[in-house]
């Protein structure tokens, strides 16, 4: 695992690459699983913004979109049944490791369980900061600074048509842009298009968590970079943003010219990425200047979504009021 400011995607990519169930870049996985299209902020711009979602259902869908079968469990450590769940969690994680697949779990962030030692009663896990594995005693599993425990086991892979996966991701991108996450109270969080409004409102008022804002902006800069690369790859073009962010996936590039609408979206996401990169790279920017950059990014992302809508309009129309349903 290598931590690159992509919550969950960093961990999932490590598991799938090691198991041989995925060969693409993190940007490709970020787009295909739809995680890169999620854009949620706490209205005070606190650091947990990028991980504020229903892990149980959303991470299941992330795996499912790419043909990965998985199981996941989560709950609260203060529940009286937690010791029993912890025992089951350790057993299932160990069984997954024995089958050759690491397990994703929450330890204040998403990390990967990569080994264990029953004699010492410890799990070995990677947090992606370096090549060293950390130790976590079995009895401390779930002690992560939050009241939540969570783990996900990737069980297998069902072959799927890559074209269909990519097209579905665009439908889900539209849904994420237009729909508030029902798991989050609107008074505290904003999602998709509304996240830009929340950011601008917070910057104008000055009532926000400045350290959290820096972390939030840097994390979303990584995701916007992924979207620029992912859409450029899907369109078979190398946008200016894709050139900045590593090479386009070779399989996607073979479909050159197949989706001209996505080429337009890629150009827009390239602009979004450049704007977020500037915001993240220059934390000392005055709030008034950052507001202008976010407003420009919102306009560019709106145009990207409009281009994706033109591509998938027939399927979107067939799904009526909820294009998130498959």
mmCIF file of N, CA and C in Angstrom, residues 50-126:
data_model
loop_
_atom_site.group_PDB
_atom_site.id
_atom_site.type_symbol
_atom_site.label_atom_id
_atom_site.label_comp_id
_atom_site.label_asym_id
_atom_site.label_seq_id
_atom_site.Cartn_x
_atom_site.Cartn_y
_atom_site.Cartn_z
ATOM 1 N N UNK A 50 -13.777 13.798 3.466
ATOM 2 C CA UNK A 50 -13.642 12.811 2.394
ATOM 3 C C UNK A 50 -14.030 11.406 2.814
ATOM 4 N N UNK A 51 -14.117 11.147 4.121
ATOM 5 C CA UNK A 51 -14.516 9.817 4.591
ATOM 6 C C UNK A 51 -15.888 9.847 5.249
ATOM 7 N N UNK A 52 -16.627 10.929 5.042
ATOM 8 C CA UNK A 52 -17.970 11.055 5.615
ATOM 9 C C UNK A 52 -18.991 10.452 4.652
ATOM 10 N N UNK A 53 -19.167 9.156 4.748
ATOM 11 C CA UNK A 53 -20.162 8.456 3.945
ATOM 12 C C UNK A 53 -20.415 7.098 4.577
ATOM 13 N N UNK A 54 -21.416 6.389 4.102
ATOM 14 C CA UNK A 54 -21.754 5.074 4.641
ATOM 15 C C UNK A 54 -20.790 4.038 4.073
ATOM 16 N N UNK A 55 -19.745 3.715 4.831
ATOM 17 C CA UNK A 55 -18.725 2.793 4.336
ATOM 18 C C UNK A 55 -19.317 1.430 3.958
ATOM 19 N N UNK A 56 -20.233 0.954 4.764
ATOM 20 C CA UNK A 56 -20.770 -0.388 4.561
ATOM 21 C C UNK A 56 -21.392 -0.539 3.184
ATOM 22 N N UNK A 57 -22.232 0.401 2.795
ATOM 23 C CA UNK A 57 -22.907 0.291 1.507
ATOM 24 C C UNK A 57 -22.052 0.820 0.360
ATOM 25 N N UNK A 58 -21.380 1.946 0.555
ATOM 26 C CA UNK A 58 -20.633 2.564 -0.533
ATOM 27 C C UNK A 58 -19.409 1.747 -0.932
ATOM 28 N N UNK A 59 -18.705 1.162 0.043
ATOM 29 C CA UNK A 59 -17.540 0.359 -0.299
ATOM 30 C C UNK A 59 -17.949 -0.983 -0.910
ATOM 31 N N UNK A 60 -19.124 -1.487 -0.521
ATOM 32 C CA UNK A 60 -19.665 -2.662 -1.199
ATOM 33 C C UNK A 60 -19.908 -2.346 -2.673
ATOM 34 N N UNK A 61 -20.537 -1.183 -2.930
ATOM 35 C CA UNK A 61 -20.810 -0.793 -4.309
ATOM 36 C C UNK A 61 -19.520 -0.557 -5.089
ATOM 37 N N UNK A 62 -18.529 0.038 -4.445
ATOM 38 C CA UNK A 62 -17.258 0.293 -5.121
ATOM 39 C C UNK A 62 -16.671 -1.005 -5.656
ATOM 40 N N UNK A 63 -16.687 -2.044 -4.844
ATOM 41 C CA UNK A 63 -16.197 -3.345 -5.295
ATOM 42 C C UNK A 63 -17.118 -3.923 -6.362
ATOM 43 N N UNK A 64 -18.412 -3.814 -6.134
ATOM 44 C CA UNK A 64 -19.402 -4.404 -7.035
ATOM 45 C C UNK A 64 -19.337 -3.792 -8.431
ATOM 46 N N UNK A 65 -19.118 -2.486 -8.514
ATOM 47 C CA UNK A 65 -19.047 -1.824 -9.822
ATOM 48 C C UNK A 65 -17.949 -2.430 -10.699
ATOM 49 N N UNK A 66 -16.892 -2.923 -10.079
ATOM 50 C CA UNK A 66 -15.754 -3.454 -10.827
ATOM 51 C C UNK A 66 -15.761 -4.974 -10.900
ATOM 52 N N UNK A 67 -16.851 -5.605 -10.452
ATOM 53 C CA UNK A 67 -16.959 -7.057 -10.539
ATOM 54 C C UNK A 67 -16.329 -7.798 -9.382
ATOM 55 N N UNK A 68 -16.029 -7.104 -8.301
ATOM 56 C CA UNK A 68 -15.432 -7.746 -7.125
ATOM 57 C C UNK A 68 -16.542 -8.107 -6.140
ATOM 58 N N UNK A 69 -16.580 -9.366 -5.716
ATOM 59 C CA UNK A 69 -17.512 -9.757 -4.662
ATOM 60 C C UNK A 69 -16.840 -9.497 -3.320
ATOM 61 N N UNK A 70 -17.601 -8.993 -2.373
ATOM 62 C CA UNK A 70 -16.999 -8.626 -1.095
ATOM 63 C C UNK A 70 -18.017 -8.749 0.025
ATOM 64 N N UNK A 71 -17.504 -8.767 1.225
ATOM 65 C CA UNK A 71 -18.344 -8.690 2.418
ATOM 66 C C UNK A 71 -17.709 -7.673 3.342
ATOM 67 N N UNK A 72 -18.533 -6.939 4.056
ATOM 68 C CA UNK A 72 -18.024 -5.949 4.994
ATOM 69 C C UNK A 72 -18.937 -5.852 6.199
ATOM 70 N N UNK A 73 -18.340 -5.494 7.292
ATOM 71 C CA UNK A 73 -19.083 -5.364 8.543
ATOM 72 C C UNK A 73 -18.598 -4.109 9.246
ATOM 73 N N UNK A 74 -19.507 -3.447 9.943
ATOM 74 C CA UNK A 74 -19.123 -2.271 10.709
ATOM 75 C C UNK A 74 -20.106 -2.066 11.851
ATOM 76 N N UNK A 75 -19.706 -1.270 12.804
ATOM 77 C CA UNK A 75 -20.570 -0.971 13.936
ATOM 78 C C UNK A 75 -19.875 -0.022 14.886
ATOM 79 N N UNK A 76 -20.353 -0.018 16.128
ATOM 80 C CA UNK A 76 -19.811 0.875 17.145
ATOM 81 C C UNK A 76 -19.100 0.070 18.228
ATOM 82 N N UNK A 77 -17.958 0.567 18.672
ATOM 83 C CA UNK A 77 -17.176 -0.167 19.651
ATOM 84 C C UNK A 77 -17.793 -0.123 21.044
ATOM 85 N N UNK A 78 -18.753 0.798 21.277
ATOM 86 C CA UNK A 78 -19.365 0.874 22.604
ATOM 87 C C UNK A 78 -20.543 -0.092 22.766
ATOM 88 N N UNK A 79 -20.903 -0.813 21.719
ATOM 89 C CA UNK A 79 -21.990 -1.780 21.844
ATOM 90 C C UNK A 79 -21.531 -2.992 22.647
ATOM 91 N N UNK A 80 -22.405 -3.559 23.472
ATOM 92 C CA UNK A 80 -21.996 -4.688 24.334
ATOM 93 C C UNK A 80 -21.561 -5.923 23.556
ATOM 94 N N UNK A 81 -22.005 -6.050 22.295
ATOM 95 C CA UNK A 81 -21.629 -7.220 21.496
ATOM 96 C C UNK A 81 -20.298 -7.047 20.770
ATOM 97 N N UNK A 82 -19.648 -5.899 20.939
ATOM 98 C CA UNK A 82 -18.413 -5.636 20.208
ATOM 99 C C UNK A 82 -17.340 -6.702 20.409
ATOM 100 N N UNK A 83 -17.076 -7.212 21.603
ATOM 101 C CA UNK A 83 -16.035 -8.248 21.741
ATOM 102 C C UNK A 83 -16.293 -9.475 20.864
ATOM 103 N N UNK A 84 -17.554 -9.851 20.679
ATOM 104 C CA UNK A 84 -17.866 -10.981 19.806
ATOM 105 C C UNK A 84 -17.601 -10.634 18.346
ATOM 106 N N UNK A 85 -17.984 -9.425 17.943
ATOM 107 C CA UNK A 85 -17.719 -8.999 16.573
ATOM 108 C C UNK A 85 -16.215 -8.909 16.308
ATOM 109 N N UNK A 86 -15.469 -8.444 17.303
ATOM 110 C CA UNK A 86 -14.024 -8.342 17.131
ATOM 111 C C UNK A 86 -13.406 -9.719 16.910
ATOM 112 N N UNK A 87 -13.865 -10.693 17.642
ATOM 113 C CA UNK A 87 -13.363 -12.061 17.471
ATOM 114 C C UNK A 87 -13.654 -12.575 16.064
ATOM 115 N N UNK A 88 -14.878 -12.304 15.584
ATOM 116 C CA UNK A 88 -15.245 -12.710 14.228
ATOM 117 C C UNK A 88 -14.418 -11.949 13.200
ATOM 118 N N UNK A 89 -14.217 -10.660 13.414
ATOM 119 C CA UNK A 89 -13.447 -9.844 12.473
ATOM 120 C C UNK A 89 -12.027 -10.381 12.313
ATOM 121 N N UNK A 90 -11.380 -10.667 13.426
ATOM 122 C CA UNK A 90 -10.011 -11.186 13.365
ATOM 123 C C UNK A 90 -9.976 -12.517 12.623
ATOM 124 N N UNK A 91 -10.945 -13.382 12.892
ATOM 125 C CA UNK A 91 -10.985 -14.690 12.233
ATOM 126 C C UNK A 91 -11.173 -14.543 10.726
ATOM 127 N N UNK A 92 -12.064 -13.641 10.305
ATOM 128 C CA UNK A 92 -12.320 -13.472 8.871
ATOM 129 C C UNK A 92 -11.143 -12.801 8.172
ATOM 130 N N UNK A 93 -10.511 -11.856 8.824
ATOM 131 C CA UNK A 93 -9.339 -11.208 8.239
ATOM 132 C C UNK A 93 -8.200 -12.207 8.069
ATOM 133 N N UNK A 94 -7.974 -13.030 9.061
ATOM 134 C CA UNK A 94 -6.932 -14.057 8.968
ATOM 135 C C UNK A 94 -7.232 -15.043 7.841
ATOM 136 N N UNK A 95 -8.498 -15.436 7.709
ATOM 137 C CA UNK A 95 -8.882 -16.376 6.645
ATOM 138 C C UNK A 95 -8.640 -15.763 5.268
ATOM 139 N N UNK A 96 -8.915 -14.462 5.123
ATOM 140 C CA UNK A 96 -8.670 -13.788 3.855
ATOM 141 C C UNK A 96 -7.177 -13.750 3.540
ATOM 142 N N UNK A 97 -6.364 -13.448 4.542
ATOM 143 C CA UNK A 97 -4.916 -13.434 4.353
ATOM 144 C C UNK A 97 -4.423 -14.818 3.952
ATOM 145 N N UNK A 98 -4.979 -15.854 4.554
ATOM 146 C CA UNK A 98 -4.597 -17.223 4.198
ATOM 147 C C UNK A 98 -4.936 -17.541 2.746
ATOM 148 N N UNK A 99 -5.979 -16.900 2.217
ATOM 149 C CA UNK A 99 -6.360 -17.115 0.816
ATOM 150 C C UNK A 99 -5.547 -16.234 -0.136
ATOM 151 N N UNK A 100 -4.685 -15.394 0.399
ATOM 152 C CA UNK A 100 -3.823 -14.579 -0.440
ATOM 153 C C UNK A 100 -4.310 -13.171 -0.693
ATOM 154 N N UNK A 101 -5.339 -12.749 0.036
ATOM 155 C CA UNK A 101 -5.874 -11.397 -0.154
ATOM 156 C C UNK A 101 -5.856 -10.639 1.166
ATOM 157 N N UNK A 102 -5.254 -9.467 1.172
ATOM 158 C CA UNK A 102 -5.299 -8.629 2.363
ATOM 159 C C UNK A 102 -6.713 -8.133 2.605
ATOM 160 N N UNK A 103 -6.944 -7.550 3.758
ATOM 161 C CA UNK A 103 -8.265 -7.035 4.112
ATOM 162 C C UNK A 103 -8.162 -5.556 4.427
ATOM 163 N N UNK A 104 -9.131 -4.793 3.969
ATOM 164 C CA UNK A 104 -9.201 -3.371 4.276
ATOM 165 C C UNK A 104 -9.903 -3.207 5.618
ATOM 166 N N UNK A 105 -9.354 -2.397 6.511
ATOM 167 C CA UNK A 105 -10.069 -2.097 7.749
ATOM 168 C C UNK A 105 -9.781 -0.673 8.184
ATOM 169 N N UNK A 106 -10.605 -0.196 9.105
ATOM 170 C CA UNK A 106 -10.500 1.186 9.579
ATOM 171 C C UNK A 106 -9.667 1.231 10.845
ATOM 172 N N UNK A 107 -8.603 2.031 10.803
ATOM 173 C CA UNK A 107 -7.764 2.229 11.979
ATOM 174 C C UNK A 107 -7.419 3.719 12.058
ATOM 175 N N UNK A 108 -8.476 4.537 12.162
ATOM 176 C CA UNK A 108 -8.309 5.971 12.092
ATOM 177 C C UNK A 108 -8.187 6.446 10.654
ATOM 178 N N UNK A 109 -7.992 5.533 9.744
ATOM 179 C CA UNK A 109 -7.921 5.702 8.298
ATOM 180 C C UNK A 109 -8.048 4.300 7.707
ATOM 181 N N UNK A 110 -8.215 4.206 6.396
ATOM 182 C CA UNK A 110 -8.304 2.895 5.771
ATOM 183 C C UNK A 110 -6.903 2.322 5.598
ATOM 184 N N UNK A 111 -6.685 1.124 6.145
ATOM 185 C CA UNK A 111 -5.391 0.458 6.079
ATOM 186 C C UNK A 111 -5.619 -0.971 5.579
ATOM 187 N N UNK A 112 -4.517 -1.704 5.362
ATOM 188 C CA UNK A 112 -4.611 -3.063 4.833
ATOM 189 C C UNK A 112 -3.955 -4.046 5.793
ATOM 190 N N UNK A 113 -4.727 -5.040 6.229
ATOM 191 C CA UNK A 113 -4.171 -6.140 7.011
ATOM 192 C C UNK A 113 -3.448 -7.082 6.060
ATOM 193 N N UNK A 114 -2.155 -7.318 6.309
ATOM 194 C CA UNK A 114 -1.328 -8.083 5.371
ATOM 195 C C UNK A 114 -0.757 -9.363 5.975
ATOM 196 N N UNK A 115 -0.883 -9.555 7.272
ATOM 197 C CA UNK A 115 -0.341 -10.759 7.899
ATOM 198 C C UNK A 115 -0.771 -10.837 9.353
ATOM 199 N N UNK A 116 -0.412 -11.928 10.014
ATOM 200 C CA UNK A 116 -0.765 -12.077 11.425
ATOM 201 C C UNK A 116 0.173 -13.067 12.089
ATOM 202 N N UNK A 117 0.193 -13.032 13.408
ATOM 203 C CA UNK A 117 0.998 -13.951 14.213
ATOM 204 C C UNK A 117 0.146 -14.380 15.394
ATOM 205 N N UNK A 118 -0.374 -15.605 15.346
ATOM 206 C CA UNK A 118 -1.240 -16.090 16.421
ATOM 207 C C UNK A 118 -0.494 -16.258 17.738
ATOM 208 N N UNK A 119 0.781 -16.607 17.665
ATOM 209 C CA UNK A 119 1.544 -16.782 18.900
ATOM 210 C C UNK A 119 1.652 -15.470 19.662
ATOM 211 N N UNK A 120 1.791 -14.385 18.931
ATOM 212 C CA UNK A 120 1.893 -13.074 19.567
ATOM 213 C C UNK A 120 0.559 -12.345 19.586
ATOM 214 N N UNK A 121 -0.461 -12.917 18.918
ATOM 215 C CA UNK A 121 -1.811 -12.324 18.850
ATOM 216 C C UNK A 121 -1.774 -10.912 18.278
ATOM 217 N N UNK A 122 -1.139 -10.779 17.107
ATOM 218 C CA UNK A 122 -1.059 -9.476 16.460
ATOM 219 C C UNK A 122 -1.393 -9.594 14.971
ATOM 220 N N UNK A 123 -1.981 -8.535 14.446
ATOM 221 C CA UNK A 123 -2.130 -8.352 13.010
ATOM 222 C C UNK A 123 -0.989 -7.471 12.523
ATOM 223 N N UNK A 124 -0.529 -7.733 11.311
ATOM 224 C CA UNK A 124 0.414 -6.838 10.659
ATOM 225 C C UNK A 124 -0.356 -6.064 9.591
ATOM 226 N N UNK A 125 -0.211 -4.752 9.599
ATOM 227 C CA UNK A 125 -0.965 -3.956 8.638
ATOM 228 C C UNK A 125 -0.085 -2.862 8.039
ATOM 229 N N UNK A 126 -0.505 -2.382 6.879
ATOM 230 C CA UNK A 126 0.180 -1.277 6.201
ATOM 231 C C UNK A 126 -0.721 -0.060 6.171
#
